[in-house]
GROMACS .gro file of C-alpha atoms in nm:
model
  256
    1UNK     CA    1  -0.802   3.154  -0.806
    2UNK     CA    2  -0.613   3.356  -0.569
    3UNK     CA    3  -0.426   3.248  -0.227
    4UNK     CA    4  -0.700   3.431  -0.035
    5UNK     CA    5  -0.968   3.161  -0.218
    6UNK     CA    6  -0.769   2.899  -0.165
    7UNK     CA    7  -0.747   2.945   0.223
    8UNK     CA    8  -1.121   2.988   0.182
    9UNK     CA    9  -1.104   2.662   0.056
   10UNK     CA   10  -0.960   2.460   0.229
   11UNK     CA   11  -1.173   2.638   0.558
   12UNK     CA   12  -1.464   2.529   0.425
   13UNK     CA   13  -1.345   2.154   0.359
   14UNK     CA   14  -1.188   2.137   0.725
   15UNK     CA   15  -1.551   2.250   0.810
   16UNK     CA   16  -1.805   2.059   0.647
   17UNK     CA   17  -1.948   1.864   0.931
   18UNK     CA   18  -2.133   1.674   0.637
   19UNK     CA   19  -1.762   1.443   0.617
   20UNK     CA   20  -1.567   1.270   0.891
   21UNK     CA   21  -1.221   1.127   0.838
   22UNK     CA   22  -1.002   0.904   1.028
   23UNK     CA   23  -0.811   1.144   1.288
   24UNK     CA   24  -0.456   1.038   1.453
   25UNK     CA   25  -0.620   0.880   1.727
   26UNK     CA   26  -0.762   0.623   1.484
   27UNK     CA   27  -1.136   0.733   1.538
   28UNK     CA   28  -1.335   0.913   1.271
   29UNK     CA   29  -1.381   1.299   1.341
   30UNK     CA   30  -1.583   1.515   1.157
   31UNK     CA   31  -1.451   1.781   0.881
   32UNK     CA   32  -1.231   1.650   0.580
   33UNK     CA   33  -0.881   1.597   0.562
   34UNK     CA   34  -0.761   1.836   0.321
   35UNK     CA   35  -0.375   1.702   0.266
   36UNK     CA   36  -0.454   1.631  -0.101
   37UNK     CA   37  -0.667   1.940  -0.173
   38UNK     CA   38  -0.373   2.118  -0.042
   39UNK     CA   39  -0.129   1.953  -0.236
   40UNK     CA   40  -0.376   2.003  -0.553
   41UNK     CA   41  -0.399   2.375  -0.488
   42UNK     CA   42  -0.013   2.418  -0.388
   43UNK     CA   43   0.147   2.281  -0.744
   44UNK     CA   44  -0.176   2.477  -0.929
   45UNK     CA   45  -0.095   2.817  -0.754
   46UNK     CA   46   0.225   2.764  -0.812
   47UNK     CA   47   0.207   2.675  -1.222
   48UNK     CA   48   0.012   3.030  -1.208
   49UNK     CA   49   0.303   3.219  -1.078
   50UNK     CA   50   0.097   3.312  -0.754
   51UNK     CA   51   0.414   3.353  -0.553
   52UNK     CA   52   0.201   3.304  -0.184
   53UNK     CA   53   0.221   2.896  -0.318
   54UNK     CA   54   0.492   2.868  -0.057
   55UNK     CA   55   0.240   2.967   0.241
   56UNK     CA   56  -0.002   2.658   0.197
   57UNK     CA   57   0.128   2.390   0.440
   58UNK     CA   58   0.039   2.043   0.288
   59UNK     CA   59   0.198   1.842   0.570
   60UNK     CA   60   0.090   1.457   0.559
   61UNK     CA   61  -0.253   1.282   0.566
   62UNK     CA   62  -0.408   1.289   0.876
   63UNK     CA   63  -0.326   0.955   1.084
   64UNK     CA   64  -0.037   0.900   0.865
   65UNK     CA   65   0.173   0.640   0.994
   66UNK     CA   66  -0.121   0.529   1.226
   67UNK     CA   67  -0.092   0.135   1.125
   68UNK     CA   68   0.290   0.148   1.121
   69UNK     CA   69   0.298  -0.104   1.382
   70UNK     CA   70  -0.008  -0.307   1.215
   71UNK     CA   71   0.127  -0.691   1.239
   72UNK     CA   72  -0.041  -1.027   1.192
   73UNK     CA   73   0.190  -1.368   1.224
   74UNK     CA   74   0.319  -1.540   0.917
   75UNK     CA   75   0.173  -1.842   0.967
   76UNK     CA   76  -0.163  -1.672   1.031
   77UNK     CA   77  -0.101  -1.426   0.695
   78UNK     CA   78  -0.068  -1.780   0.486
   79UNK     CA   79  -0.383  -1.956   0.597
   80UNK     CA   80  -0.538  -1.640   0.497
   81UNK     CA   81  -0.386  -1.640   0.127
   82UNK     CA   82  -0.497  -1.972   0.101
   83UNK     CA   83  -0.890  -1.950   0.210
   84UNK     CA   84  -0.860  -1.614  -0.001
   85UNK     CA   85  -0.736  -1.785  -0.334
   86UNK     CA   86  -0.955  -2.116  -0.236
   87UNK     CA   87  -1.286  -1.858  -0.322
   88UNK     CA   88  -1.111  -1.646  -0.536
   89UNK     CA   89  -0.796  -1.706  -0.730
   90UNK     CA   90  -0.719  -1.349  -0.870
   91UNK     CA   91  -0.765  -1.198  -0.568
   92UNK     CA   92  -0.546  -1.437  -0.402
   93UNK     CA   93  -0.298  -1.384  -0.660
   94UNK     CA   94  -0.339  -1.032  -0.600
   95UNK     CA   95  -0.320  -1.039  -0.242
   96UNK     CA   96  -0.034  -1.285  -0.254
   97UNK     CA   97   0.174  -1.070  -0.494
   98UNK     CA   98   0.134  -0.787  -0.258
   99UNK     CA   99   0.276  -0.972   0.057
  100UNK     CA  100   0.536  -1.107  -0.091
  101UNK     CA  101   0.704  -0.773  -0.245
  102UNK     CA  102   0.507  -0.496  -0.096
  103UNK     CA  103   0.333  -0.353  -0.405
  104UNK     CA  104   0.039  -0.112  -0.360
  105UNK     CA  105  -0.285  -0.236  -0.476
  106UNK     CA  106  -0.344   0.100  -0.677
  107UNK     CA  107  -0.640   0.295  -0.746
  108UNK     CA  108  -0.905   0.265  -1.042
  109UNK     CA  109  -0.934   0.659  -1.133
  110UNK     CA  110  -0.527   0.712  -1.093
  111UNK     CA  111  -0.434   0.397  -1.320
  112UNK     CA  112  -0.206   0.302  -1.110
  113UNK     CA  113  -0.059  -0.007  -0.877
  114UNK     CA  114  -0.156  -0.405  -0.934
  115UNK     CA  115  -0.473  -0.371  -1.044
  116UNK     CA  116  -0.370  -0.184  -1.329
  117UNK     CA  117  -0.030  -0.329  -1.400
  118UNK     CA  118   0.003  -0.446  -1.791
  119UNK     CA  119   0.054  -0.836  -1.921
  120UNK     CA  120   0.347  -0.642  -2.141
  121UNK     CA  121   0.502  -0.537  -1.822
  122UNK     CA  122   0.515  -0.863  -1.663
  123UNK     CA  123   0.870  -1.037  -1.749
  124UNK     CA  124   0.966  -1.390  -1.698
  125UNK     CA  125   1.308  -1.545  -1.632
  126UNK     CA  126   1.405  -1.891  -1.493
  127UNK     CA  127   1.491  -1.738  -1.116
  128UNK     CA  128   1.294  -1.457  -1.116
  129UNK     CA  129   0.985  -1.257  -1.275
  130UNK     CA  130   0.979  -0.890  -1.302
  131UNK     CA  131   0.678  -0.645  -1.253
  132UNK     CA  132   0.670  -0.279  -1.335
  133UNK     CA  133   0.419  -0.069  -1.284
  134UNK     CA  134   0.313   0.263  -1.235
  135UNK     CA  135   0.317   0.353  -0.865
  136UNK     CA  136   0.139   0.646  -0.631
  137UNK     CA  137   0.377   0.929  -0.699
  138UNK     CA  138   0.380   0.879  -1.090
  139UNK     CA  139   0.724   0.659  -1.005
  140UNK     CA  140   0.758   0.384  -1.236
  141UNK     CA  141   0.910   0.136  -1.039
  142UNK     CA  142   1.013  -0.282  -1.141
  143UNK     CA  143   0.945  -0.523  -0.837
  144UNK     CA  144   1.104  -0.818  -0.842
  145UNK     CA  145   0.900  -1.135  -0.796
  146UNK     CA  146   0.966  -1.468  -0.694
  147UNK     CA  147   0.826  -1.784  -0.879
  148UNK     CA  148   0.490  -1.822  -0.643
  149UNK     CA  149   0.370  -1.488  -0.686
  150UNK     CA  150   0.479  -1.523  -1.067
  151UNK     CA  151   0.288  -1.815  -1.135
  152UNK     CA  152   0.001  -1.719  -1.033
  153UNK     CA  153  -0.016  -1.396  -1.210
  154UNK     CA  154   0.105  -1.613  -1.515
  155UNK     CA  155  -0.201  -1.810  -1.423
  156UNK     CA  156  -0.418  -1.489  -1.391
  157UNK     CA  157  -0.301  -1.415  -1.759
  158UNK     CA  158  -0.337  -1.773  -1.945
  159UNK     CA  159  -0.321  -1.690  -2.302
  160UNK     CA  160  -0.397  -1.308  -2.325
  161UNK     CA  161  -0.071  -1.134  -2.481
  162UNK     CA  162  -0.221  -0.754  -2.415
  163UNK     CA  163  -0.426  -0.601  -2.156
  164UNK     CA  164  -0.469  -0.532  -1.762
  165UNK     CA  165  -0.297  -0.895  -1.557
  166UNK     CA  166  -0.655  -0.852  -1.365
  167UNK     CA  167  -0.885  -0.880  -1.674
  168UNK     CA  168  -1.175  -0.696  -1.579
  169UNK     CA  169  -1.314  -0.362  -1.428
  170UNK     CA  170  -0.984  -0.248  -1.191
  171UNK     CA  171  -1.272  -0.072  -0.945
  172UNK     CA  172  -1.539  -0.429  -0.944
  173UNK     CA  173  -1.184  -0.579  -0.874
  174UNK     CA  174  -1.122  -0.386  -0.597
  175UNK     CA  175  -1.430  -0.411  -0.443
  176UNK     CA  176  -1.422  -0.782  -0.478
  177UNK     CA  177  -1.070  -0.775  -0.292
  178UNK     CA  178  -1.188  -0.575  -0.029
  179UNK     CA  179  -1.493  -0.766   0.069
  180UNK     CA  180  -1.300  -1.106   0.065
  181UNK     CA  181  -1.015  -0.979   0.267
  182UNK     CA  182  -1.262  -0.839   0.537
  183UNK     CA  183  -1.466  -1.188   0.532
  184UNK     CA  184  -1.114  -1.326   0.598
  185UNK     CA  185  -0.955  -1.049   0.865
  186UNK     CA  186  -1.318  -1.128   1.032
  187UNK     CA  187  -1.225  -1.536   1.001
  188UNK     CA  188  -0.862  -1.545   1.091
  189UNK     CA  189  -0.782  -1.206   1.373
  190UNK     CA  190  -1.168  -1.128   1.437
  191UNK     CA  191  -1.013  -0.868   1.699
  192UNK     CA  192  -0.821  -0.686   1.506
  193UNK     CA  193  -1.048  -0.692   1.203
  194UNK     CA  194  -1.249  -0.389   1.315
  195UNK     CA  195  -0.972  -0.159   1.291
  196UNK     CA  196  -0.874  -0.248   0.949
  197UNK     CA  197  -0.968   0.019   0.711
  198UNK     CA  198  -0.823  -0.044   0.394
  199UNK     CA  199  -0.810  -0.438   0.371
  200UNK     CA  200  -0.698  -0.425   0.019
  201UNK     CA  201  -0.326  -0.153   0.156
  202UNK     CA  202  -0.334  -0.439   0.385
  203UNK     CA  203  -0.069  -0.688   0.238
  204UNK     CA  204   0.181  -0.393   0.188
  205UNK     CA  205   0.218  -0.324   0.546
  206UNK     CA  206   0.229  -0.665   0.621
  207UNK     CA  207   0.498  -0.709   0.342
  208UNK     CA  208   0.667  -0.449   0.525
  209UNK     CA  209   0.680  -0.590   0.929
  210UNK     CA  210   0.781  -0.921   0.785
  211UNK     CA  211   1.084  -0.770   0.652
  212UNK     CA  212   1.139  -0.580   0.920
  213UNK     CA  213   1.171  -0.901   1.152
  214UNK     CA  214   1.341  -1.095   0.876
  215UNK     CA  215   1.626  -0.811   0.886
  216UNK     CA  216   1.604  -0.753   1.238
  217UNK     CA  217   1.507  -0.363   1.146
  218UNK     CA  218   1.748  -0.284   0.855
  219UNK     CA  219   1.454  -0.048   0.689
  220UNK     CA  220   1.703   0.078   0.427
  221UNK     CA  221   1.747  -0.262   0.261
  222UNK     CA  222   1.332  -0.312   0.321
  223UNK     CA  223   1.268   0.039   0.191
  224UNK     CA  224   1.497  -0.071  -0.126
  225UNK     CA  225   1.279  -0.409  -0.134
  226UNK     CA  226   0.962  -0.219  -0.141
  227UNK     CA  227   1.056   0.067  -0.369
  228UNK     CA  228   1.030   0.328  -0.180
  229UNK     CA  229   1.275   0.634   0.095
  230UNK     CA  230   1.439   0.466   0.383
  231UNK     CA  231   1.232   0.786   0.556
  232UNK     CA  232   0.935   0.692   0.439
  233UNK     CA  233   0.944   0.303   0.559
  234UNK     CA  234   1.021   0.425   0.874
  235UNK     CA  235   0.724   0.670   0.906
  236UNK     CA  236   0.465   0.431   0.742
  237UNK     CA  237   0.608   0.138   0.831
  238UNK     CA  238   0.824   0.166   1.168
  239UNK     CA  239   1.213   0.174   1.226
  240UNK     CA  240   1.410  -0.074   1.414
  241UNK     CA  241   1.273  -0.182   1.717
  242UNK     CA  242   1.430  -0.250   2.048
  243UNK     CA  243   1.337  -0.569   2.053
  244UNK     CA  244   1.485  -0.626   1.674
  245UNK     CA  245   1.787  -0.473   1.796
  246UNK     CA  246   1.859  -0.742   2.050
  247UNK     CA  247   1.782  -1.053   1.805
  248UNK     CA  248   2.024  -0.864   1.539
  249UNK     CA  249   2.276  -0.829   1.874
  250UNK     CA  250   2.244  -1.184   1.953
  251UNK     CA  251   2.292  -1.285   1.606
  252UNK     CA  252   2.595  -1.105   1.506
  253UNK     CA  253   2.764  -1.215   1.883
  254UNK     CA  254   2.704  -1.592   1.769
  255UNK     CA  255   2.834  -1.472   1.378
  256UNK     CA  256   3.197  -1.329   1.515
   0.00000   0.00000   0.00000
């Protein structure tokens, strides 16, 4: 594999009417979305000492970014949890642990995120619980969890001393989390339920515009909350608004 067959490559993919992905106006377009293949074929060309690595552009996914602004109330989020856990506790405890501290749901093949996160990994103190797990960019990170979220993954767990928290197939899991979050999007916000495409993400960016309103915008002490850049929370998640600006204004005025 040279450069040249690697730009060959990634023409075809871009190509291949046979695929659509989602395209930055939030539509589906036809072609693939080669961001990953380029990434994939970047780090190999590179491990072979082809010095034209450096000429592949990997760039980000397209529509990255494109639910930055995705929002649903609090109050609304909640009755949600609970007609999710009512039909299904794991999943609600799932879903639950993910708004509350932002974790990615993970992905079956990668071994990674909640649904792959260890019982030996999961610590309990009398304030607080602690969760590590391995995260999308091989990070290793340890959220830290408040007692609701904790006990019901302690509940998920009962006895077992070993194994995945979730106790079954992570990719039947994620199915089953998928399907009840779109029955509920389609319950709760039947508007904005159509353009939700990944309604198991979902509770991380909602994790995330909570805490952005909560701190009035301060996405450095949200992107240290979530585990990940300050950069990145603000192009995945949104910087400080103007409106957030004002309530932090107002607030401080009243403070001094």
């Amino acid at each position: 594999l040279c450069f040249k067959d690697a730009q060959e490559m990634l023409l075809a993919l871009e190509n291949d009417k046979a695929y659509t992905h989602w395209g930055i106006t939030g539509q589906q377009v036809s072609g693939r979305d080669t961001c990953e293949c380029r990434r994939v074929l970047k780090d190999f060309l590179k491990s072979k000492g082809d010095v034209n690595f450096v000429k592949i552009g990997v760039g980000k996914p397209v529509g990255y970014g494109h639910y930055k602004d995705l929002s649903i109330e609090h109050e609304t989020v909640n009755k949600m949890l609970e007609w999710i856990t009512e039909r299904n506790f794991n999943v609600g405890a799932a879903d639950t642990t993910m708004y509350m501290w932002g974790c990615r749901v993970g992905d079956p093949e990668k071994g990674n995120g909640l649904i792959n996160a260890q019982i030996k990994d999961f610590k309990r103190t009398r304030d607080w619980d602690f969760l590590t797990m391995l995260e999308k960019f091989r990070e290793v990170p340890t959220y830290t969890v408040a007692k609701r979220a904790g006990d019901m993954l302690a509940r998920v767990i009962g006895d077992r001393k070993a194994g995945k928290i979730f106790d079954n197939s992570t990719y039947e899991f994620l199915v089953k989390i998928r399907a009840l979050n779109r029955e509920a999007l389609a319950l709760f916000v039947p508007d904005l339920a159509p353009t939700i495409r990944m309604p198991a993400h979902l509770f991380r960016h909602l994790c995330a515009q909570r805490l952005r309103k909560l701190t009035h915008g301060n996405s450095a002490f949200c992107a240290k909350f979530m585990n990940c850049s300050k950069q990145s929370f603000d192009e995945s998640y949104g910087g400080i608004t103007e409106g957030e600006v004002t309530e932090g204004l107002e607030e401080l005025a009243s403070i001094l």
